[in-house]
């Protein structure tokens, strides 16, 4: 049983807080005191400060002003709250860009950007790195013994890329380390193609619309390098912090499936995973899908940091301001959103933003405290209810899900699938959506699931699902084989095992090194447009296929269903292969959600796995957290209508009342139960 210590030292409670920008109110500081009262009134115990405060901390080069932050930190401490204290590198002051243009990014078309926006510094610039380390050191020195210091919030939403000369040089150095000799790089990237061979590493340029844009090997290397640069930058930021405040954990807020950084790499460096959750709630029945996607994101964000408890660092307490349609939250949705995070292992519910700015582009973004400045708003009262509820959940703090099912979502695989030209071009070939569809089907069957990548350990799972593992990263096939040999159940699909980690196709038949364990040979793949379908019948029910249909030959596998149309009618659409003590299933075509739901009901039954909740109706999701204080079952009604569930014998965590059997859940209701 996994029981983890509280994320913040001295705070053995769920964290409830949000992004707070006291630096925007320096001309009107009396508002801070009111904010403390409002925060406390909403049951908050932390506020995230300093995120974009550089211009207030260092308004001119080497002229520092920490007095205001001292006051804020003191106020937090006096009010029994902790600071999630940010390093300010998410946005830099004007003077720095003016004096040192190298801190500004150069885009892929090789244009140096002007000052503006945020999250757009050069990842390599020695000047920026020096400035960041200096201010981080000063922050750590100043607040190392401050009672309010709870957690370091490193920068904000790292992202993007820089193509400046400094970054080019760093890229070439990285390539040299990876490939050693230019001939090796040429071969790995298949550079005789179009005569694009390099004679030296110095000739390599990052991908560009005005230069080399179509080399998949180069693109892949560039994305790997960019991830490595972010990891290195993070390391650089935390170096002084770790030296001065070794006991204060560090995190940086992630953006769920953001494409630009392999979070499974960056995640290794975080003391705790944290992320910003902005589901596009619709306030109608489609919220079932919205909640399924949010569930996937929570599982992914927990997964990138080893499936320990994490933090939901941001979420909106009301409508956001940047979606095409910014709906208000139906009463109960803010509670559902917060409790869903907790259900998946978050030890916090945090918001963007605590107080709305009087100006700036986010002035109309949802906030706990809006321009009226009162605790009498609907939104404030709902947030206060979340705070109240969190305070009753302390026994499950530090517990974590222990799922027996894992779904593979791999950044490098997605990058390579997005580049690959075959079948259906554009986007990522539906990769992310496919992974989410498998994950959702598992959850709809009443199970919880982890999200892992191809580098993760499989041995603790009973069922591993690898949709579209087009690229097989080193060692993955061996882990799959060992997993199945030892009795595991593995599900693979179309577009699996085509290329190695350098994007070179496997010779000798797809799915490459997975051919034996899958027991099939995948000869060709057909692509269908949105009006076209094939069909197969399985266990008496007819299903539609779409997008991709692989034409496979069973070798040791046995077909469970065959295509009914086109020239490949009769080819298997679904196969099963006994391998060692385990089983492999291969789904040859993309299907609808109906098939996936039925299929995982079958697979989990075959594998004798017990769902968390039996016969969960459409729109109801469940999760479980286990810890020293017990096993906690979350049942979430994610739609604005009633749903009847059959509960196992449990007690409600909040009031200890026993529950058992049929129960009608109210719209968006969340039950938090302790198993008997
Ligand atoms: C992100 C950022 C915040 C804010 C919110 C708005 O998550 O981290 O600074 O811009 O979006 O939703
Ligand atoms: Zn750069």
mmCIF file of C-alpha atoms in Angstrom, residues 502-675:
data_model
loop_
_atom_site.group_PDB
_atom_site.id
_atom_site.type_symbol
_atom_site.label_atom_id
_atom_site.label_comp_id
_atom_site.label_asym_id
_atom_site.label_seq_id
_atom_site.Cartn_x
_atom_site.Cartn_y
_atom_site.Cartn_z
ATOM 1 C CA UNK A 502 15.459 6.621 -35.229
ATOM 2 C CA UNK A 503 12.353 6.478 -37.421
ATOM 3 C CA UNK A 504 13.803 3.710 -39.603
ATOM 4 C CA UNK A 505 11.285 1.095 -40.699
ATOM 5 C CA UNK A 506 11.632 -2.415 -39.374
ATOM 6 C CA UNK A 507 12.656 -4.788 -42.113
ATOM 7 C CA UNK A 508 11.174 -8.251 -42.193
ATOM 8 C CA UNK A 509 7.518 -7.455 -41.539
ATOM 9 C CA UNK A 510 5.464 -5.272 -39.210
ATOM 10 C CA UNK A 511 4.813 -5.129 -36.281
ATOM 11 C CA UNK A 512 8.585 -5.583 -36.226
ATOM 12 C CA UNK A 513 9.901 -6.976 -32.958
ATOM 13 C CA UNK A 514 6.325 -7.355 -31.688
ATOM 14 C CA UNK A 515 5.446 -9.785 -34.485
ATOM 15 C CA UNK A 516 6.079 -12.909 -32.466
ATOM 16 C CA UNK A 517 4.258 -11.859 -29.323
ATOM 17 C CA UNK A 518 1.302 -10.493 -31.314
ATOM 18 C CA UNK A 519 1.299 -13.558 -33.506
ATOM 19 C CA UNK A 520 0.468 -11.634 -36.670
ATOM 20 C CA UNK A 521 2.108 -10.141 -39.739
ATOM 21 C CA UNK A 522 0.742 -6.750 -40.723
ATOM 22 C CA UNK A 523 1.188 -6.521 -44.482
ATOM 23 C CA UNK A 524 -0.632 -3.327 -45.539
ATOM 24 C CA UNK A 525 -2.815 -0.576 -44.089
ATOM 25 C CA UNK A 526 -5.816 0.922 -45.817
ATOM 26 C CA UNK A 527 -7.033 4.468 -45.081
ATOM 27 C CA UNK A 528 -10.723 5.375 -45.228
ATOM 28 C CA UNK A 529 -12.178 8.847 -45.527
ATOM 29 C CA UNK A 530 -14.962 9.964 -43.200
ATOM 30 C CA UNK A 531 -17.679 8.593 -45.466
ATOM 31 C CA UNK A 532 -16.105 5.133 -45.706
ATOM 32 C CA UNK A 533 -16.330 2.192 -43.340
ATOM 33 C CA UNK A 534 -15.644 -1.482 -43.126
ATOM 34 C CA UNK A 535 -17.423 -3.821 -40.711
ATOM 35 C CA UNK A 536 -16.896 -6.859 -38.583
ATOM 36 C CA UNK A 537 -19.117 -8.965 -36.386
ATOM 37 C CA UNK A 538 -17.891 -10.098 -33.001
ATOM 38 C CA UNK A 539 -19.828 -12.019 -30.385
ATOM 39 C CA UNK A 540 -23.017 -11.501 -32.363
ATOM 40 C CA UNK A 541 -22.731 -7.724 -32.702
ATOM 41 C CA UNK A 542 -21.774 -5.836 -35.835
ATOM 42 C CA UNK A 543 -19.269 -2.986 -35.544
ATOM 43 C CA UNK A 544 -18.040 -0.301 -37.883
ATOM 44 C CA UNK A 545 -14.399 0.441 -38.620
ATOM 45 C CA UNK A 546 -13.034 3.794 -39.737
ATOM 46 C CA UNK A 547 -9.839 5.661 -40.652
ATOM 47 C CA UNK A 548 -7.343 2.783 -40.573
ATOM 48 C CA UNK A 549 -7.770 -0.884 -41.480
ATOM 49 C CA UNK A 550 -4.678 -3.085 -41.294
ATOM 50 C CA UNK A 551 -4.512 -6.157 -43.501
ATOM 51 C CA UNK A 552 -2.892 -8.765 -41.298
ATOM 52 C CA UNK A 553 -2.087 -12.440 -41.537
ATOM 53 C CA UNK A 554 -2.513 -14.480 -38.399
ATOM 54 C CA UNK A 555 0.628 -16.474 -37.658
ATOM 55 C CA UNK A 556 0.273 -17.980 -34.196
ATOM 56 C CA UNK A 557 -2.753 -15.768 -33.412
ATOM 57 C CA UNK A 558 -6.336 -16.807 -33.994
ATOM 58 C CA UNK A 559 -8.836 -14.454 -35.612
ATOM 59 C CA UNK A 560 -11.785 -13.489 -33.394
ATOM 60 C CA UNK A 561 -13.516 -11.421 -36.078
ATOM 61 C CA UNK A 562 -12.972 -10.668 -39.758
ATOM 62 C CA UNK A 563 -13.639 -7.729 -42.084
ATOM 63 C CA UNK A 564 -16.846 -7.980 -44.058
ATOM 64 C CA UNK A 565 -16.251 -5.532 -46.912
ATOM 65 C CA UNK A 566 -13.746 -4.468 -49.566
ATOM 66 C CA UNK A 567 -11.193 -6.744 -51.157
ATOM 67 C CA UNK A 568 -9.885 -7.705 -47.736
ATOM 68 C CA UNK A 569 -13.161 -9.180 -46.517
ATOM 69 C CA UNK A 570 -12.187 -12.271 -44.562
ATOM 70 C CA UNK A 571 -8.939 -10.809 -43.215
ATOM 71 C CA UNK A 572 -8.859 -10.660 -39.421
ATOM 72 C CA UNK A 573 -10.078 -7.473 -37.755
ATOM 73 C CA UNK A 574 -9.390 -8.786 -34.251
ATOM 74 C CA UNK A 575 -6.982 -11.513 -33.156
ATOM 75 C CA UNK A 576 -5.965 -13.260 -29.978
ATOM 76 C CA UNK A 577 -2.585 -14.806 -29.355
ATOM 77 C CA UNK A 578 -1.622 -17.017 -26.435
ATOM 78 C CA UNK A 579 1.993 -16.296 -25.526
ATOM 79 C CA UNK A 580 3.701 -17.750 -22.466
ATOM 80 C CA UNK A 581 1.243 -17.493 -19.610
ATOM 81 C CA UNK A 582 -0.446 -14.458 -21.115
ATOM 82 C CA UNK A 583 -2.501 -13.220 -24.026
ATOM 83 C CA UNK A 584 -2.122 -10.611 -26.742
ATOM 84 C CA UNK A 585 -5.026 -9.030 -28.562
ATOM 85 C CA UNK A 586 -4.572 -7.138 -31.795
ATOM 86 C CA UNK A 587 -7.251 -4.728 -33.000
ATOM 87 C CA UNK A 588 -6.541 -4.318 -36.710
ATOM 88 C CA UNK A 589 -8.768 -1.310 -37.384
ATOM 89 C CA UNK A 590 -9.874 1.882 -35.724
ATOM 90 C CA UNK A 591 -13.341 1.323 -34.327
ATOM 91 C CA UNK A 592 -16.038 3.339 -32.614
ATOM 92 C CA UNK A 593 -16.316 3.702 -28.844
ATOM 93 C CA UNK A 594 -19.079 1.064 -28.791
ATOM 94 C CA UNK A 595 -16.636 -1.667 -29.741
ATOM 95 C CA UNK A 596 -13.959 -0.514 -27.309
ATOM 96 C CA UNK A 597 -16.432 -0.496 -24.466
ATOM 97 C CA UNK A 598 -17.625 -4.028 -25.237
ATOM 98 C CA UNK A 599 -14.124 -5.245 -25.913
ATOM 99 C CA UNK A 600 -12.710 -4.091 -22.562
ATOM 100 C CA UNK A 601 -15.716 -5.540 -20.765
ATOM 101 C CA UNK A 602 -14.758 -8.860 -22.369
ATOM 102 C CA UNK A 603 -11.000 -8.562 -21.839
ATOM 103 C CA UNK A 604 -11.267 -7.614 -18.168
ATOM 104 C CA UNK A 605 -13.739 -10.419 -17.584
ATOM 105 C CA UNK A 606 -11.426 -12.918 -19.265
ATOM 106 C CA UNK A 607 -8.610 -11.642 -17.075
ATOM 107 C CA UNK A 608 -10.836 -12.026 -14.002
ATOM 108 C CA UNK A 609 -10.522 -8.384 -13.032
ATOM 109 C CA UNK A 610 -13.079 -6.825 -10.683
ATOM 110 C CA UNK A 611 -14.335 -3.350 -11.608
ATOM 111 C CA UNK A 612 -14.379 -0.686 -8.890
ATOM 112 C CA UNK A 613 -18.097 -0.378 -9.475
ATOM 113 C CA UNK A 614 -20.289 -2.868 -11.321
ATOM 114 C CA UNK A 615 -22.515 -1.732 -14.204
ATOM 115 C CA UNK A 616 -21.626 1.925 -13.928
ATOM 116 C CA UNK A 617 -24.134 3.828 -16.075
ATOM 117 C CA UNK A 618 -23.105 6.184 -18.883
ATOM 118 C CA UNK A 619 -21.628 9.346 -17.388
ATOM 119 C CA UNK A 620 -20.493 7.778 -14.112
ATOM 120 C CA UNK A 621 -16.755 7.358 -13.513
ATOM 121 C CA UNK A 622 -14.960 5.839 -10.545
ATOM 122 C CA UNK A 623 -11.480 5.785 -9.113
ATOM 123 C CA UNK A 624 -9.819 4.457 -6.013
ATOM 124 C CA UNK A 625 -7.052 5.751 -3.748
ATOM 125 C CA UNK A 626 -5.306 3.479 -1.284
ATOM 126 C CA UNK A 627 -3.347 4.482 1.784
ATOM 127 C CA UNK A 628 -2.730 3.724 5.438
ATOM 128 C CA UNK A 629 -6.145 5.018 6.392
ATOM 129 C CA UNK A 630 -8.029 2.774 4.039
ATOM 130 C CA UNK A 631 -9.242 2.292 0.504
ATOM 131 C CA UNK A 632 -11.268 5.194 -0.833
ATOM 132 C CA UNK A 633 -13.746 4.884 -3.643
ATOM 133 C CA UNK A 634 -14.802 7.911 -5.669
ATOM 134 C CA UNK A 635 -17.981 7.731 -7.693
ATOM 135 C CA UNK A 636 -18.500 10.739 -9.951
ATOM 136 C CA UNK A 637 -21.663 11.572 -11.807
ATOM 137 C CA UNK A 638 -20.200 13.719 -14.566
ATOM 138 C CA UNK A 639 -23.468 14.771 -16.190
ATOM 139 C CA UNK A 640 -26.198 17.258 -15.217
ATOM 140 C CA UNK A 641 -28.840 14.577 -14.731
ATOM 141 C CA UNK A 642 -29.533 11.864 -12.190
ATOM 142 C CA UNK A 643 -27.820 8.502 -12.480
ATOM 143 C CA UNK A 644 -28.530 5.410 -10.422
ATOM 144 C CA UNK A 645 -25.607 3.295 -9.272
ATOM 145 C CA UNK A 646 -25.242 0.149 -7.188
ATOM 146 C CA UNK A 647 -22.755 0.858 -4.447
ATOM 147 C CA UNK A 648 -20.645 -1.703 -2.611
ATOM 148 C CA UNK A 649 -20.746 -1.731 1.185
ATOM 149 C CA UNK A 650 -18.901 1.443 2.232
ATOM 150 C CA UNK A 651 -19.107 4.385 4.579
ATOM 151 C CA UNK A 652 -19.203 7.990 3.415
ATOM 152 C CA UNK A 653 -15.851 9.571 4.281
ATOM 153 C CA UNK A 654 -17.372 12.858 5.333
ATOM 154 C CA UNK A 655 -20.046 11.717 7.783
ATOM 155 C CA UNK A 656 -19.315 8.045 8.355
ATOM 156 C CA UNK A 657 -22.805 7.004 7.195
ATOM 157 C CA UNK A 658 -23.000 3.492 5.743
ATOM 158 C CA UNK A 659 -24.029 3.062 2.110
ATOM 159 C CA UNK A 660 -24.846 -0.124 0.235
ATOM 160 C CA UNK A 661 -26.838 -0.938 -2.886
ATOM 161 C CA UNK A 662 -28.930 1.259 -5.170
ATOM 162 C CA UNK A 663 -28.321 4.987 -4.913
ATOM 163 C CA UNK A 664 -29.552 7.786 -7.142
ATOM 164 C CA UNK A 665 -26.852 10.352 -7.705
ATOM 165 C CA UNK A 666 -27.805 13.992 -8.171
ATOM 166 C CA UNK A 667 -26.495 15.919 -11.199
ATOM 167 C CA UNK A 668 -22.687 16.232 -10.942
ATOM 168 C CA UNK A 669 -22.694 14.563 -7.519
ATOM 169 C CA UNK A 670 -19.447 13.069 -6.247
ATOM 170 C CA UNK A 671 -19.485 10.318 -3.618
ATOM 171 C CA UNK A 672 -16.365 9.753 -1.584
ATOM 172 C CA UNK A 673 -16.523 6.432 0.222
ATOM 173 C CA UNK A 674 -14.333 4.297 2.401
ATOM 174 C CA UNK A 675 -14.454 0.625 1.573
#
